[in-house]
Amino acid sequence: MLNLDRLRTLHAVARHGSVSGAAEGLHVTTSAVSQQLAKLERETGQQLLAKNGRGVRLTDAGRLLSDHAARILSQVELAQADLEAQRGHAVGELLLGAFPTAVRGLFPAALGRLRTEHPQLHIRLQEMEPDESVPAVVRGDIDLGVVLDWYNKPLPMPDGLVKAPLMDDPVDVAMPAYHPFADRCGVEPEDFVDDEWVSWPKGGFCYDWLMVTLRSKGIEPRIRHTAREHHTQLALIAAGLGVAVVPRLGRGPVPAGVRMVPVSQPTMRRHIYAIWRADADRRPSIRAAVEVLRSVGEKIAD
């Protein structure tokens, strides 16, 4: 008999491409992964891994068994979903991943409600960017991801995932209090053609969105400073070092010396979604989490 945990370990090595990556995805040590794979090789009587430089690769037998493992694990997921659905209660463990401002702005209230309304549901939350959480959902490393896209830049979504909108997140332009536009009721991105910008780090989804948006307005932005966290961006703006587009979700207190002016375009906002695998669609725990996240999101949006 093939051991399910060992098949899961082999599949994780195939997904992540390394023993260390599999260990991180499974939340175990590299030694534990190596031990499981050695036992699986003894059980099958076949070599499943071969050295490849400083790493490893799957042998032909390893790839064949990993493909079967993927189908077996998918059937196990469906069986678990059906059993949970038959019980009709949100129970067990649910692994979630979400981008930082959602973790700060959505999840404290949502997790509190889920703990009260579904005491048998045990949730583990990880902070991760959408480009990390989407593949993590696909691989099965997490059960539910909270991701974002922008009104003019959709987030690519692989087949086999289900998504549900949670809320829309308007944005403002943050600027020093002495900026000529600080007392306006609304602004447009093209108003800041002569300003320096504070942005998200280069190469990230939101950085790419800012560049596309400003260039579509005929602006070649002068990005002078980058910071991943919004409160760090606001500290730079308070020091007079530029302007920034700042979403409202999870923003926190605005420091002295910074003014937030709404963007006049009503469509200029982030769309926030929950995503999960289609084969887990019947799980009451997924449905419960999405329902609570949407309810909290709607209250924030109001």
mmCIF file of N, CA and C in Angstrom, residues 198-293:
data_model
loop_
_atom_site.group_PDB
_atom_site.id
_atom_site.type_symbol
_atom_site.label_atom_id
_atom_site.label_comp_id
_atom_site.label_asym_id
_atom_site.label_seq_id
_atom_site.Cartn_x
_atom_site.Cartn_y
_atom_site.Cartn_z
ATOM 1 N N VAL A 198 6.333 58.257 -4.691
ATOM 2 C CA VAL A 198 6.676 57.161 -3.787
ATOM 3 C C VAL A 198 5.808 55.976 -4.209
ATOM 4 N N SER A 199 6.418 54.812 -4.397
ATOM 5 C CA SER A 199 5.681 53.685 -4.968
ATOM 6 C C SER A 199 5.988 52.397 -4.233
ATOM 7 N N TRP A 200 5.236 51.349 -4.615
ATOM 8 C CA TRP A 200 5.556 49.982 -4.205
ATOM 9 C C TRP A 200 6.859 49.549 -4.880
ATOM 10 N N PRO A 201 7.509 48.501 -4.405
ATOM 11 C CA PRO A 201 8.766 48.051 -5.009
ATOM 12 C C PRO A 201 8.609 47.653 -6.472
ATOM 13 N N LYS A 202 9.640 47.905 -7.216
ATOM 14 C CA LYS A 202 9.656 47.611 -8.648
ATOM 15 C C LYS A 202 9.434 46.125 -8.899
ATOM 16 N N GLY A 203 8.628 45.827 -9.918
ATOM 17 C CA GLY A 203 8.364 44.444 -10.281
ATOM 18 C C GLY A 203 7.125 43.854 -9.645
ATOM 19 N N GLY A 204 6.586 44.509 -8.618
ATOM 20 C CA GLY A 204 5.364 44.022 -7.992
ATOM 21 C C GLY A 204 4.133 44.378 -8.809
ATOM 22 N N PHE A 205 3.029 43.696 -8.509
ATOM 23 C CA PHE A 205 1.796 43.888 -9.274
ATOM 24 C C PHE A 205 1.311 45.334 -9.192
ATOM 25 N N CYS A 206 1.357 45.931 -7.984
ATOM 26 C CA CYS A 206 0.855 47.295 -7.820
ATOM 27 C C CYS A 206 1.805 48.331 -8.447
ATOM 28 N N TYR A 207 3.098 48.057 -8.399
ATOM 29 C CA TYR A 207 4.052 48.937 -9.089
ATOM 30 C C TYR A 207 3.759 48.947 -10.592
ATOM 31 N N ASP A 208 3.579 47.748 -11.158
ATOM 32 C CA ASP A 208 3.289 47.669 -12.592
ATOM 33 C C ASP A 208 1.997 48.395 -12.925
ATOM 34 N N TRP A 209 0.975 48.268 -12.038
ATOM 35 C CA TRP A 209 -0.279 48.979 -12.275
ATOM 36 C C TRP A 209 -0.055 50.488 -12.299
ATOM 37 N N LEU A 210 0.728 51.019 -11.346
ATOM 38 C CA LEU A 210 0.965 52.459 -11.294
ATOM 39 C C LEU A 210 1.651 52.940 -12.561
ATOM 40 N N MET A 211 2.646 52.203 -13.026
ATOM 41 C CA MET A 211 3.357 52.604 -14.238
ATOM 42 C C MET A 211 2.421 52.594 -15.450
ATOM 43 N N VAL A 212 1.633 51.535 -15.592
ATOM 44 C CA VAL A 212 0.694 51.454 -16.724
ATOM 45 C C VAL A 212 -0.314 52.599 -16.672
ATOM 46 N N THR A 213 -0.851 52.870 -15.476
ATOM 47 C CA THR A 213 -1.883 53.897 -15.324
ATOM 48 C C THR A 213 -1.340 55.287 -15.643
ATOM 49 N N LEU A 214 -0.194 55.626 -15.091
ATOM 50 C CA LEU A 214 0.369 56.955 -15.329
ATOM 51 C C LEU A 214 0.817 57.118 -16.777
ATOM 52 N N ARG A 215 1.408 56.102 -17.342
ATOM 53 C CA ARG A 215 1.836 56.203 -18.741
ATOM 54 C C ARG A 215 0.653 56.322 -19.683
ATOM 55 N N SER A 216 -0.482 55.692 -19.312
ATOM 56 C CA SER A 216 -1.681 55.836 -20.146
ATOM 57 C C SER A 216 -2.207 57.263 -20.140
ATOM 58 N N LYS A 217 -1.790 58.062 -19.133
ATOM 59 C CA LYS A 217 -2.182 59.473 -19.047
ATOM 60 C C LYS A 217 -1.113 60.392 -19.651
ATOM 61 N N GLY A 218 -0.121 59.779 -20.282
ATOM 62 C CA GLY A 218 0.934 60.586 -20.876
ATOM 63 C C GLY A 218 1.993 61.032 -19.890
ATOM 64 N N ILE A 219 2.069 60.371 -18.718
ATOM 65 C CA ILE A 219 3.033 60.736 -17.677
ATOM 66 C C ILE A 219 4.111 59.662 -17.607
ATOM 67 N N GLU A 220 5.354 60.061 -17.681
ATOM 68 C CA GLU A 220 6.457 59.159 -17.391
ATOM 69 C C GLU A 220 6.865 59.420 -15.944
ATOM 70 N N PRO A 221 6.408 58.579 -15.020
ATOM 71 C CA PRO A 221 6.575 58.892 -13.591
ATOM 72 C C PRO A 221 8.031 58.869 -13.156
ATOM 73 N N ARG A 222 8.336 59.778 -12.268
ATOM 74 C CA ARG A 222 9.664 59.813 -11.655
ATOM 75 C C ARG A 222 9.543 59.138 -10.280
ATOM 76 N N ILE A 223 9.823 57.834 -10.258
ATOM 77 C CA ILE A 223 9.757 57.073 -9.008
ATOM 78 C C ILE A 223 11.071 57.292 -8.264
ATOM 79 N N ARG A 224 10.998 57.987 -7.152
ATOM 80 C CA ARG A 224 12.209 58.302 -6.391
ATOM 81 C C ARG A 224 12.413 57.378 -5.190
ATOM 82 N N HIS A 225 11.317 56.889 -4.612
ATOM 83 C CA HIS A 225 11.422 56.056 -3.423
ATOM 84 C C HIS A 225 10.398 54.934 -3.518
ATOM 85 N N THR A 226 10.752 53.761 -3.008
ATOM 86 C CA THR A 226 9.812 52.643 -2.980
ATOM 87 C C THR A 226 9.761 52.052 -1.576
ATOM 88 N N ALA A 227 8.583 51.580 -1.203
ATOM 89 C CA ALA A 227 8.381 50.925 0.091
ATOM 90 C C ALA A 227 7.180 49.996 -0.037
ATOM 91 N N ARG A 228 7.283 48.827 0.535
ATOM 92 C CA ARG A 228 6.197 47.849 0.429
ATOM 93 C C ARG A 228 4.988 48.241 1.268
ATOM 94 N N GLU A 229 5.214 48.783 2.472
ATOM 95 C CA GLU A 229 4.123 49.086 3.395
ATOM 96 C C GLU A 229 3.625 50.512 3.205
ATOM 97 N N HIS A 230 2.302 50.691 3.273
ATOM 98 C CA HIS A 230 1.730 52.022 3.070
ATOM 99 C C HIS A 230 2.139 52.998 4.161
ATOM 100 N N HIS A 231 2.257 52.537 5.408
ATOM 101 C CA HIS A 231 2.619 53.487 6.458
ATOM 102 C C HIS A 231 4.044 53.995 6.268
ATOM 103 N N THR A 232 4.914 53.181 5.632
ATOM 104 C CA THR A 232 6.260 53.656 5.308
ATOM 105 C C THR A 232 6.197 54.682 4.177
ATOM 106 N N GLN A 233 5.369 54.432 3.177
ATOM 107 C CA GLN A 233 5.187 55.414 2.109
ATOM 108 C C GLN A 233 4.698 56.746 2.682
ATOM 109 N N LEU A 234 3.746 56.674 3.611
ATOM 110 C CA LEU A 234 3.198 57.909 4.186
ATOM 111 C C LEU A 234 4.246 58.655 4.999
ATOM 112 N N ALA A 235 5.132 57.926 5.670
ATOM 113 C CA ALA A 235 6.202 58.593 6.417
ATOM 114 C C ALA A 235 7.131 59.348 5.472
ATOM 115 N N LEU A 236 7.411 58.776 4.309
ATOM 116 C CA LEU A 236 8.239 59.466 3.315
ATOM 117 C C LEU A 236 7.538 60.710 2.778
ATOM 118 N N ILE A 237 6.222 60.604 2.582
ATOM 119 C CA ILE A 237 5.467 61.758 2.087
ATOM 120 C C ILE A 237 5.408 62.848 3.144
ATOM 121 N N ALA A 238 5.255 62.465 4.404
ATOM 122 C CA ALA A 238 5.254 63.453 5.488
ATOM 123 C C ALA A 238 6.562 64.227 5.530
ATOM 124 N N ALA A 239 7.641 63.589 5.066
ATOM 125 C CA ALA A 239 8.940 64.258 5.008
ATOM 126 C C ALA A 239 9.109 65.088 3.745
ATOM 127 N N GLY A 240 8.036 65.175 2.913
ATOM 128 C CA GLY A 240 8.086 65.998 1.717
ATOM 129 C C GLY A 240 8.796 65.368 0.552
ATOM 130 N N LEU A 241 8.815 64.013 0.499
ATOM 131 C CA LEU A 241 9.637 63.328 -0.491
ATOM 132 C C LEU A 241 8.859 62.822 -1.700
ATOM 133 N N GLY A 242 7.608 63.258 -1.874
ATOM 134 C CA GLY A 242 6.867 62.857 -3.052
ATOM 135 C C GLY A 242 5.382 62.704 -2.786
ATOM 136 N N VAL A 243 4.685 62.114 -3.768
ATOM 137 C CA VAL A 243 3.259 61.814 -3.651
ATOM 138 C C VAL A 243 3.072 60.331 -3.930
ATOM 139 N N ALA A 244 1.919 59.790 -3.550
ATOM 140 C CA ALA A 244 1.663 58.354 -3.750
ATOM 141 C C ALA A 244 0.176 58.107 -3.877
ATOM 142 N N VAL A 245 -0.168 57.054 -4.606
ATOM 143 C CA VAL A 245 -1.536 56.532 -4.608
ATOM 144 C C VAL A 245 -1.642 55.557 -3.444
ATOM 145 N N VAL A 246 -2.609 55.781 -2.548
ATOM 146 C CA VAL A 246 -2.713 54.956 -1.339
ATOM 147 C C VAL A 246 -4.148 54.439 -1.207
ATOM 148 N N PRO A 247 -4.359 53.124 -1.297
ATOM 149 C CA PRO A 247 -5.696 52.564 -1.056
ATOM 150 C C PRO A 247 -6.125 52.792 0.393
ATOM 151 N N ARG A 248 -7.428 52.674 0.643
ATOM 152 C CA ARG A 248 -7.957 52.959 1.979
ATOM 153 C C ARG A 248 -7.953 51.753 2.906
ATOM 154 N N LEU A 249 -8.049 50.537 2.359
ATOM 155 C CA LEU A 249 -8.124 49.356 3.203
ATOM 156 C C LEU A 249 -6.851 49.210 4.026
ATOM 157 N N GLY A 250 -7.013 49.063 5.335
ATOM 158 C CA GLY A 250 -5.877 48.818 6.204
ATOM 159 C C GLY A 250 -4.887 49.955 6.292
ATOM 160 N N ARG A 251 -5.329 51.167 5.961
ATOM 161 C CA ARG A 251 -4.387 52.283 5.879
ATOM 162 C C ARG A 251 -3.855 52.691 7.240
ATOM 163 N N GLY A 252 -4.697 52.749 8.226
ATOM 164 C CA GLY A 252 -4.263 53.198 9.546
ATOM 165 C C GLY A 252 -4.221 54.708 9.635
ATOM 166 N N PRO A 253 -3.754 55.239 10.766
ATOM 167 C CA PRO A 253 -3.716 56.693 10.954
ATOM 168 C C PRO A 253 -2.819 57.367 9.928
ATOM 169 N N VAL A 254 -3.276 58.520 9.451
ATOM 170 C CA VAL A 254 -2.487 59.310 8.512
ATOM 171 C C VAL A 254 -1.589 60.246 9.319
ATOM 172 N N PRO A 255 -0.283 60.230 9.075
ATOM 173 C CA PRO A 255 0.610 61.065 9.886
ATOM 174 C C PRO A 255 0.388 62.551 9.663
ATOM 175 N N ALA A 256 0.763 63.338 10.661
ATOM 176 C CA ALA A 256 0.700 64.789 10.528
ATOM 177 C C ALA A 256 1.551 65.227 9.353
ATOM 178 N N GLY A 257 1.059 66.214 8.657
ATOM 179 C CA GLY A 257 1.801 66.717 7.512
ATOM 180 C C GLY A 257 1.463 66.047 6.205
ATOM 181 N N VAL A 258 0.489 65.116 6.211
ATOM 182 C CA VAL A 258 0.062 64.435 4.984
ATOM 183 C C VAL A 258 -1.413 64.708 4.749
ATOM 184 N N ARG A 259 -1.765 64.987 3.520
ATOM 185 C CA ARG A 259 -3.156 65.169 3.120
ATOM 186 C C ARG A 259 -3.549 64.064 2.154
ATOM 187 N N MET A 260 -4.756 63.536 2.361
ATOM 188 C CA MET A 260 -5.326 62.536 1.468
ATOM 189 C C MET A 260 -6.417 63.197 0.636
ATOM 190 N N VAL A 261 -6.268 63.185 -0.674
ATOM 191 C CA VAL A 261 -7.258 63.785 -1.564
ATOM 192 C C VAL A 261 -7.822 62.674 -2.456
ATOM 193 N N PRO A 262 -9.141 62.496 -2.480
ATOM 194 C CA PRO A 262 -9.725 61.422 -3.285
ATOM 195 C C PRO A 262 -9.407 61.582 -4.773
ATOM 196 N N VAL A 263 -9.282 60.447 -5.459
ATOM 197 C CA VAL A 263 -9.166 60.466 -6.914
ATOM 198 C C VAL A 263 -10.561 60.677 -7.485
ATOM 199 N N SER A 264 -10.671 61.620 -8.426
ATOM 200 C CA SER A 264 -11.993 61.988 -8.954
ATOM 201 C C SER A 264 -12.633 60.853 -9.741
ATOM 202 N N GLN A 265 -11.824 60.014 -10.415
ATOM 203 C CA GLN A 265 -12.377 58.929 -11.218
ATOM 204 C C GLN A 265 -12.991 57.858 -10.299
ATOM 205 N N PRO A 266 -14.289 57.632 -10.380
ATOM 206 C CA PRO A 266 -14.903 56.649 -9.473
ATOM 207 C C PRO A 266 -14.464 55.216 -9.745
ATOM 208 N N THR A 267 -13.942 54.952 -10.951
ATOM 209 C CA THR A 267 -13.535 53.584 -11.280
ATOM 210 C C THR A 267 -12.126 53.266 -10.805
ATOM 211 N N MET A 268 -11.365 54.256 -10.374
ATOM 212 C CA MET A 268 -9.970 54.016 -9.995
ATOM 213 C C MET A 268 -9.926 53.426 -8.593
ATOM 214 N N ARG A 269 -9.957 52.102 -8.543
ATOM 215 C CA ARG A 269 -10.029 51.396 -7.260
ATOM 216 C C ARG A 269 -9.501 49.976 -7.423
ATOM 217 N N ARG A 270 -9.227 49.349 -6.298
ATOM 218 C CA ARG A 270 -8.809 47.950 -6.297
ATOM 219 C C ARG A 270 -10.040 47.058 -6.099
ATOM 220 N N HIS A 271 -10.044 45.916 -6.779
ATOM 221 C CA HIS A 271 -11.066 44.891 -6.572
ATOM 222 C C HIS A 271 -10.434 43.777 -5.733
ATOM 223 N N ILE A 272 -11.103 43.376 -4.674
ATOM 224 C CA ILE A 272 -10.553 42.389 -3.749
ATOM 225 C C ILE A 272 -11.422 41.132 -3.797
ATOM 226 N N TYR A 273 -10.764 39.983 -3.980
ATOM 227 C CA TYR A 273 -11.442 38.706 -4.200
ATOM 228 C C TYR A 273 -10.939 37.653 -3.223
ATOM 229 N N ALA A 274 -11.796 36.664 -2.998
ATOM 230 C CA ALA A 274 -11.373 35.398 -2.406
ATOM 231 C C ALA A 274 -11.276 34.370 -3.523
ATOM 232 N N ILE A 275 -10.262 33.524 -3.470
ATOM 233 C CA ILE A 275 -10.097 32.471 -4.482
ATOM 234 C C ILE A 275 -9.862 31.141 -3.778
ATOM 235 N N TRP A 276 -10.338 30.057 -4.412
ATOM 236 C CA TRP A 276 -10.125 28.714 -3.884
ATOM 237 C C TRP A 276 -10.239 27.714 -5.026
ATOM 238 N N ARG A 277 -9.817 26.501 -4.773
ATOM 239 C CA ARG A 277 -9.850 25.464 -5.803
ATOM 240 C C ARG A 277 -11.281 24.977 -6.018
ATOM 241 N N ALA A 278 -11.606 24.708 -7.282
ATOM 242 C CA ALA A 278 -12.963 24.271 -7.615
ATOM 243 C C ALA A 278 -13.301 22.948 -6.938
ATOM 244 N N ASP A 279 -12.293 22.075 -6.722
ATOM 245 C CA ASP A 279 -12.609 20.782 -6.111
ATOM 246 C C ASP A 279 -12.889 20.904 -4.619
ATOM 247 N N ALA A 280 -12.692 22.103 -4.049
ATOM 248 C CA ALA A 280 -13.035 22.338 -2.636
ATOM 249 C C ALA A 280 -14.288 23.203 -2.491
ATOM 250 N N ASP A 281 -15.008 23.387 -3.598
ATOM 251 C CA ASP A 281 -16.105 24.360 -3.618
ATOM 252 C C ASP A 281 -17.237 24.009 -2.663
ATOM 253 N N ARG A 282 -17.386 22.720 -2.329
ATOM 254 C CA ARG A 282 -18.511 22.311 -1.482
ATOM 255 C C ARG A 282 -18.192 22.364 0.006
ATOM 256 N N ARG A 283 -16.997 22.748 0.357
ATOM 257 C CA ARG A 283 -16.625 22.751 1.775
ATOM 258 C C ARG A 283 -17.337 23.877 2.522
ATOM 259 N N PRO A 284 -18.094 23.556 3.562
ATOM 260 C CA PRO A 284 -18.737 24.616 4.345
ATOM 261 C C PRO A 284 -17.743 25.601 4.957
ATOM 262 N N SER A 285 -16.532 25.140 5.265
ATOM 263 C CA SER A 285 -15.541 26.054 5.846
ATOM 264 C C SER A 285 -15.147 27.148 4.856
ATOM 265 N N ILE A 286 -15.022 26.788 3.580
ATOM 266 C CA ILE A 286 -14.729 27.787 2.539
ATOM 267 C C ILE A 286 -15.873 28.784 2.458
ATOM 268 N N ARG A 287 -17.077 28.270 2.394
ATOM 269 C CA ARG A 287 -18.252 29.139 2.265
ATOM 270 C C ARG A 287 -18.391 30.057 3.480
ATOM 271 N N ALA A 288 -18.145 29.520 4.656
ATOM 272 C CA ALA A 288 -18.261 30.330 5.869
ATOM 273 C C ALA A 288 -17.251 31.462 5.859
ATOM 274 N N ALA A 289 -16.006 31.156 5.485
ATOM 275 C CA ALA A 289 -14.964 32.182 5.470
ATOM 276 C C ALA A 289 -15.280 33.264 4.443
ATOM 277 N N VAL A 290 -15.729 32.870 3.262
ATOM 278 C CA VAL A 290 -16.041 33.853 2.221
ATOM 279 C C VAL A 290 -17.201 34.738 2.660
ATOM 280 N N GLU A 291 -18.220 34.131 3.249
ATOM 281 C CA GLU A 291 -19.384 34.903 3.697
ATOM 282 C C GLU A 291 -18.994 35.953 4.734
ATOM 283 N N VAL A 292 -18.154 35.563 5.696
ATOM 284 C CA VAL A 292 -17.749 36.505 6.740
ATOM 285 C C VAL A 292 -16.835 37.583 6.161
ATOM 286 N N LEU A 293 -15.892 37.211 5.308
ATOM 287 C CA LEU A 293 -15.005 38.196 4.699
ATOM 288 C C LEU A 293 -15.788 39.204 3.869
#
